[in-house]
Amino acid sequence: MNTYFHLRAVPPPALRNSVNWLERLFEDDWEAVRRRVGRHREEVLDKRYLDQELLYAGAPPHRTEAEPKSQVVLGGRPVFHPDRHRPPFLVLTAAQAHRVARFLTMADFDALWIFARDELLPRYGGVTAEPETRGAFAAAHRELTAFYAQTAEYGEAVVKRLPA
């Protein structure tokens, strides 16, 4: 089972509204995924993705609100799997991805951290672990910003795969 939250850039003409096509989009081996991550064509978040949602949107999880801050992690149009026990894929249009990129490049990470800090720290070892915890969230913020900026530059959409 996949335990990572994947975000992948897709050219809009290639995008399909088919669960089978979306599943195949994420079937590559980890070496291919690593190469795409290195080129900011894909991003992978670990089990903290719900806390990343909290950092940006203010409460986990937000549905498909129009604000870019609520689209960073869990926002997007759902494409439901026929097996109702499996999570849907989430799709952001190229325009939505562009707005998210603009939000992230203009966002003040320190302000985001201060807002979410009191709720996040107890889950990661408390105040004594703040430097490491803040550092991990700051690194994820930089990676998400780079991914969305590259995606927006190429005019691409984003497909998200939730952990099964």
PDB file of C-alpha atoms in Angstrom:
ATOM      1  CA  MET A   1       0.000   0.000   0.000  1.00  0.00           C
ATOM      2  CA  ASN A   2       1.132   3.526  -0.782  1.00  0.00           C
ATOM      3  CA  THR A   3       1.796   5.545   2.381  1.00  0.00           C
ATOM      4  CA  TYR A   4       2.887   8.748   0.631  1.00  0.00           C
ATOM      5  CA  PHE A   5       0.889  11.652  -0.714  1.00  0.00           C
ATOM      6  CA  HIS A   6       1.960  12.312  -4.317  1.00  0.00           C
ATOM      7  CA  LEU A   7       1.479  15.470  -6.355  1.00  0.00           C
ATOM      8  CA  ARG A   8       2.326  15.256 -10.042  1.00  0.00           C
ATOM      9  CA  ALA A   9       2.421  17.883 -12.775  1.00  0.00           C
ATOM     10  CA  VAL A  10       0.539  16.931 -15.938  1.00  0.00           C
ATOM     11  CA  PRO A  11       0.176  18.849 -19.212  1.00  0.00           C
ATOM     12  CA  PRO A  12      -3.526  19.756 -19.518  1.00  0.00           C
ATOM     13  CA  PRO A  13      -3.970  18.072 -22.945  1.00  0.00           C
ATOM     14  CA  ALA A  14      -2.698  14.776 -21.500  1.00  0.00           C
ATOM     15  CA  LEU A  15      -4.986  14.843 -18.457  1.00  0.00           C
ATOM     16  CA  ARG A  16      -7.712  12.196 -18.393  1.00  0.00           C
ATOM     17  CA  ASN A  17     -10.732  11.904 -16.130  1.00  0.00           C
ATOM     18  CA  SER A  18     -10.240   8.153 -15.877  1.00  0.00           C
ATOM     19  CA  VAL A  19      -9.351   6.371 -12.642  1.00  0.00           C
ATOM     20  CA  ASN A  20      -7.410   3.750 -14.636  1.00  0.00           C
ATOM     21  CA  TRP A  21      -5.343   6.456 -16.355  1.00  0.00           C
ATOM     22  CA  LEU A  22      -4.759   8.265 -13.050  1.00  0.00           C
ATOM     23  CA  GLU A  23      -3.623   5.036 -11.373  1.00  0.00           C
ATOM     24  CA  ARG A  24      -1.153   4.353 -14.194  1.00  0.00           C
ATOM     25  CA  LEU A  25       0.172   7.898 -13.795  1.00  0.00           C
ATOM     26  CA  PHE A  26       1.531   6.917 -10.372  1.00  0.00           C
ATOM     27  CA  GLU A  27       2.798   3.387 -11.134  1.00  0.00           C
ATOM     28  CA  ASP A  28       6.454   4.294 -11.713  1.00  0.00           C
ATOM     29  CA  ASP A  29       9.240   2.876  -9.591  1.00  0.00           C
ATOM     30  CA  TRP A  30      10.868   5.004  -6.887  1.00  0.00           C
ATOM     31  CA  GLU A  31      13.889   5.837  -9.050  1.00  0.00           C
ATOM     32  CA  ALA A  32      11.640   7.466 -11.673  1.00  0.00           C
ATOM     33  CA  VAL A  33       9.754   9.282  -8.922  1.00  0.00           C
ATOM     34  CA  ARG A  34      13.046  10.557  -7.441  1.00  0.00           C
ATOM     35  CA  ARG A  35      14.114  11.910 -10.830  1.00  0.00           C
ATOM     36  CA  ARG A  36      10.811  13.768 -11.254  1.00  0.00           C
ATOM     37  CA  VAL A  37      11.017  15.117  -7.704  1.00  0.00           C
ATOM     38  CA  GLY A  38      14.538  16.380  -8.447  1.00  0.00           C
ATOM     39  CA  ARG A  39      13.202  18.223 -11.500  1.00  0.00           C
ATOM     40  CA  HIS A  40      10.151  19.537  -9.548  1.00  0.00           C
ATOM     41  CA  ARG A  41       7.765  17.541 -11.768  1.00  0.00           C
ATOM     42  CA  GLU A  42       6.450  15.528  -8.820  1.00  0.00           C
ATOM     43  CA  GLU A  43       6.367  16.048  -5.074  1.00  0.00           C
ATOM     44  CA  VAL A  44       5.980  13.449  -2.348  1.00  0.00           C
ATOM     45  CA  LEU A  45       4.793  14.189   1.172  1.00  0.00           C
ATOM     46  CA  ASP A  46       5.052  11.673   3.983  1.00  0.00           C
ATOM     47  CA  LYS A  47       2.410  10.871   6.580  1.00  0.00           C
ATOM     48  CA  ARG A  48       2.539  14.495   7.791  1.00  0.00           C
ATOM     49  CA  TYR A  49       0.492  15.664   4.811  1.00  0.00           C
ATOM     50  CA  LEU A  50      -2.548  16.355   7.030  1.00  0.00           C
ATOM     51  CA  ASP A  51      -0.357  18.577   9.177  1.00  0.00           C
ATOM     52  CA  GLN A  52       0.877  20.308   6.013  1.00  0.00           C
ATOM     53  CA  GLU A  53      -2.803  20.941   5.273  1.00  0.00           C
ATOM     54  CA  LEU A  54      -3.140  22.482   8.734  1.00  0.00           C
ATOM     55  CA  LEU A  55      -0.130  24.704   8.098  1.00  0.00           C
ATOM     56  CA  TYR A  56      -1.642  26.180   4.933  1.00  0.00           C
ATOM     57  CA  ALA A  57      -5.403  25.942   5.281  1.00  0.00           C
ATOM     58  CA  GLY A  58      -5.728  26.282   9.037  1.00  0.00           C
ATOM     59  CA  ALA A  59      -7.654  23.084   9.725  1.00  0.00           C
ATOM     60  CA  PRO A  60      -7.447  19.528   8.431  1.00  0.00           C
ATOM     61  CA  PRO A  61      -8.835  18.663   5.980  1.00  0.00           C
ATOM     62  CA  HIS A  62     -10.437  21.338   3.853  1.00  0.00           C
ATOM     63  CA  ARG A  63     -12.613  20.398   0.942  1.00  0.00           C
ATOM     64  CA  THR A  64     -12.315  22.091  -2.419  1.00  0.00           C
ATOM     65  CA  GLU A  65     -12.519  25.720  -1.389  1.00  0.00           C
ATOM     66  CA  ALA A  66     -11.475  28.248  -4.002  1.00  0.00           C
ATOM     67  CA  GLU A  67      -8.719  29.858  -1.945  1.00  0.00           C
ATOM     68  CA  PRO A  68      -5.197  28.895  -3.045  1.00  0.00           C
ATOM     69  CA  LYS A  69      -4.128  28.245   0.546  1.00  0.00           C
ATOM     70  CA  SER A  70      -6.766  25.505   0.812  1.00  0.00           C
ATOM     71  CA  GLN A  71      -5.646  23.959  -2.493  1.00  0.00           C
ATOM     72  CA  VAL A  72      -1.946  23.461  -1.645  1.00  0.00           C
ATOM     73  CA  VAL A  73      -2.334  19.987  -0.170  1.00  0.00           C
ATOM     74  CA  LEU A  74      -5.877  18.590  -0.191  1.00  0.00           C
ATOM     75  CA  GLY A  75      -7.630  20.935  -2.581  1.00  0.00           C
ATOM     76  CA  GLY A  76      -8.802  19.928  -6.019  1.00  0.00           C
ATOM     77  CA  ARG A  77     -11.666  18.354  -7.884  1.00  0.00           C
ATOM     78  CA  PRO A  78     -12.100  14.762  -6.713  1.00  0.00           C
ATOM     79  CA  VAL A  79     -12.080  11.897  -9.201  1.00  0.00           C
ATOM     80  CA  PHE A  80     -13.685   9.073  -7.285  1.00  0.00           C
ATOM     81  CA  HIS A  81     -12.503   5.481  -7.458  1.00  0.00           C
ATOM     82  CA  PRO A  82     -15.204   2.884  -8.212  1.00  0.00           C
ATOM     83  CA  ASP A  83     -14.144   1.127  -4.996  1.00  0.00           C
ATOM     84  CA  ARG A  84     -15.669   3.512  -2.453  1.00  0.00           C
ATOM     85  CA  HIS A  85     -13.122   2.384   0.158  1.00  0.00           C
ATOM     86  CA  ARG A  86     -10.260   3.879  -1.855  1.00  0.00           C
ATOM     87  CA  PRO A  87      -9.542   7.602  -1.698  1.00  0.00           C
ATOM     88  CA  PRO A  88     -10.248   9.804  -4.698  1.00  0.00           C
ATOM     89  CA  PHE A  89      -7.617  11.451  -6.828  1.00  0.00           C
ATOM     90  CA  LEU A  90      -7.600  15.243  -6.616  1.00  0.00           C
ATOM     91  CA  VAL A  91      -7.078  17.429  -9.684  1.00  0.00           C
ATOM     92  CA  LEU A  92      -6.110  21.095  -9.867  1.00  0.00           C
ATOM     93  CA  THR A  93      -6.432  22.880 -13.195  1.00  0.00           C
ATOM     94  CA  ALA A  94      -3.453  24.767 -14.580  1.00  0.00           C
ATOM     95  CA  ALA A  95      -5.086  28.039 -13.477  1.00  0.00           C
ATOM     96  CA  GLN A  96      -5.584  26.732  -9.936  1.00  0.00           C
ATOM     97  CA  ALA A  97      -1.982  25.454  -9.810  1.00  0.00           C
ATOM     98  CA  HIS A  98      -0.807  28.902 -10.933  1.00  0.00           C
ATOM     99  CA  ARG A  99      -2.760  30.569  -8.103  1.00  0.00           C
ATOM    100  CA  VAL A 100      -1.315  28.096  -5.588  1.00  0.00           C
ATOM    101  CA  ALA A 101       2.202  28.816  -6.891  1.00  0.00           C
ATOM    102  CA  ARG A 102       1.628  32.540  -6.487  1.00  0.00           C
ATOM    103  CA  PHE A 103       0.296  32.016  -2.949  1.00  0.00           C
ATOM    104  CA  LEU A 104       3.283  29.860  -1.949  1.00  0.00           C
ATOM    105  CA  THR A 105       5.910  32.182  -3.410  1.00  0.00           C
ATOM    106  CA  MET A 106       4.351  35.120  -1.559  1.00  0.00           C
ATOM    107  CA  ALA A 107       3.594  33.246   1.690  1.00  0.00           C
ATOM    108  CA  ASP A 108       5.535  34.094   4.820  1.00  0.00           C
ATOM    109  CA  PHE A 109       6.526  30.709   6.227  1.00  0.00           C
ATOM    110  CA  ASP A 110       7.191  32.211   9.668  1.00  0.00           C
ATOM    111  CA  ALA A 111       3.633  33.557   9.820  1.00  0.00           C
ATOM    112  CA  LEU A 112       2.233  30.182   8.729  1.00  0.00           C
ATOM    113  CA  TRP A 113       4.355  28.429  11.347  1.00  0.00           C
ATOM    114  CA  ILE A 114       3.335  30.778  14.162  1.00  0.00           C
ATOM    115  CA  PHE A 115      -0.341  30.220  13.352  1.00  0.00           C
ATOM    116  CA  ALA A 116      -0.057  26.389  13.363  1.00  0.00           C
ATOM    117  CA  ARG A 117       2.793  25.951  15.861  1.00  0.00           C
ATOM    118  CA  ASP A 118       0.775  25.341  19.031  1.00  0.00           C
ATOM    119  CA  GLU A 119      -1.296  22.633  17.392  1.00  0.00           C
ATOM    120  CA  LEU A 120       1.604  20.938  15.595  1.00  0.00           C
ATOM    121  CA  LEU A 121       4.342  20.847  18.229  1.00  0.00           C
ATOM    122  CA  PRO A 122       2.641  18.417  20.657  1.00  0.00           C
ATOM    123  CA  ARG A 123       2.474  15.839  17.822  1.00  0.00           C
ATOM    124  CA  TYR A 124       6.218  16.047  17.171  1.00  0.00           C
ATOM    125  CA  GLY A 125       7.840  16.087  20.600  1.00  0.00           C
ATOM    126  CA  GLY A 126       6.812  19.461  21.987  1.00  0.00           C
ATOM    127  CA  VAL A 127       8.792  22.656  22.350  1.00  0.00           C
ATOM    128  CA  THR A 128      12.119  20.853  22.749  1.00  0.00           C
ATOM    129  CA  ALA A 129      11.714  19.406  19.244  1.00  0.00           C
ATOM    130  CA  GLU A 130      10.663  22.709  17.670  1.00  0.00           C
ATOM    131  CA  PRO A 131      13.887  23.361  15.711  1.00  0.00           C
ATOM    132  CA  GLU A 132      13.716  19.947  14.004  1.00  0.00           C
ATOM    133  CA  THR A 133       9.955  20.075  13.496  1.00  0.00           C
ATOM    134  CA  ARG A 134       9.977  23.615  12.125  1.00  0.00           C
ATOM    135  CA  GLY A 135      12.913  22.676   9.904  1.00  0.00           C
ATOM    136  CA  ALA A 136      11.036  19.702   8.439  1.00  0.00           C
ATOM    137  CA  PHE A 137       7.966  21.811   7.708  1.00  0.00           C
ATOM    138  CA  ALA A 138      10.106  24.617   6.255  1.00  0.00           C
ATOM    139  CA  ALA A 139      11.854  22.129   3.958  1.00  0.00           C
ATOM    140  CA  ALA A 140       8.503  20.736   2.786  1.00  0.00           C
ATOM    141  CA  HIS A 141       7.308  24.306   2.198  1.00  0.00           C
ATOM    142  CA  ARG A 142      10.350  25.032   0.007  1.00  0.00           C
ATOM    143  CA  GLU A 143       9.817  21.797  -1.939  1.00  0.00           C
ATOM    144  CA  LEU A 144       6.105  22.448  -2.473  1.00  0.00           C
ATOM    145  CA  THR A 145       6.864  26.020  -3.539  1.00  0.00           C
ATOM    146  CA  ALA A 146       9.448  24.814  -6.074  1.00  0.00           C
ATOM    147  CA  PHE A 147       7.066  22.135  -7.394  1.00  0.00           C
ATOM    148  CA  TYR A 148       4.134  24.511  -7.850  1.00  0.00           C
ATOM    149  CA  ALA A 149       6.330  27.291  -9.291  1.00  0.00           C
ATOM    150  CA  GLN A 150       7.746  24.922 -11.925  1.00  0.00           C
ATOM    151  CA  THR A 151       4.277  23.552 -12.650  1.00  0.00           C
ATOM    152  CA  ALA A 152       2.881  27.070 -13.094  1.00  0.00           C
ATOM    153  CA  GLU A 153       5.815  28.062 -15.309  1.00  0.00           C
ATOM    154  CA  TYR A 154       5.017  25.133 -17.616  1.00  0.00           C
ATOM    155  CA  GLY A 155       1.261  25.868 -17.488  1.00  0.00           C
ATOM    156  CA  GLU A 156       0.453  22.418 -16.163  1.00  0.00           C
ATOM    157  CA  ALA A 157      -2.268  20.892 -14.014  1.00  0.00           C
ATOM    158  CA  VAL A 158      -1.663  18.916 -10.813  1.00  0.00           C
ATOM    159  CA  VAL A 159      -2.934  15.444  -9.972  1.00  0.00           C
ATOM    160  CA  LYS A 160      -2.786  14.321  -6.344  1.00  0.00           C
ATOM    161  CA  ARG A 161      -2.839  10.768  -5.099  1.00  0.00           C
ATOM    162  CA  LEU A 162      -3.874  10.251  -1.503  1.00  0.00           C
ATOM    163  CA  PRO A 163      -2.402   7.353   0.462  1.00  0.00           C
ATOM    164  CA  ALA A 164      -4.475   4.182   0.254  1.00  0.00           C
TER     165      ALA A 164
END
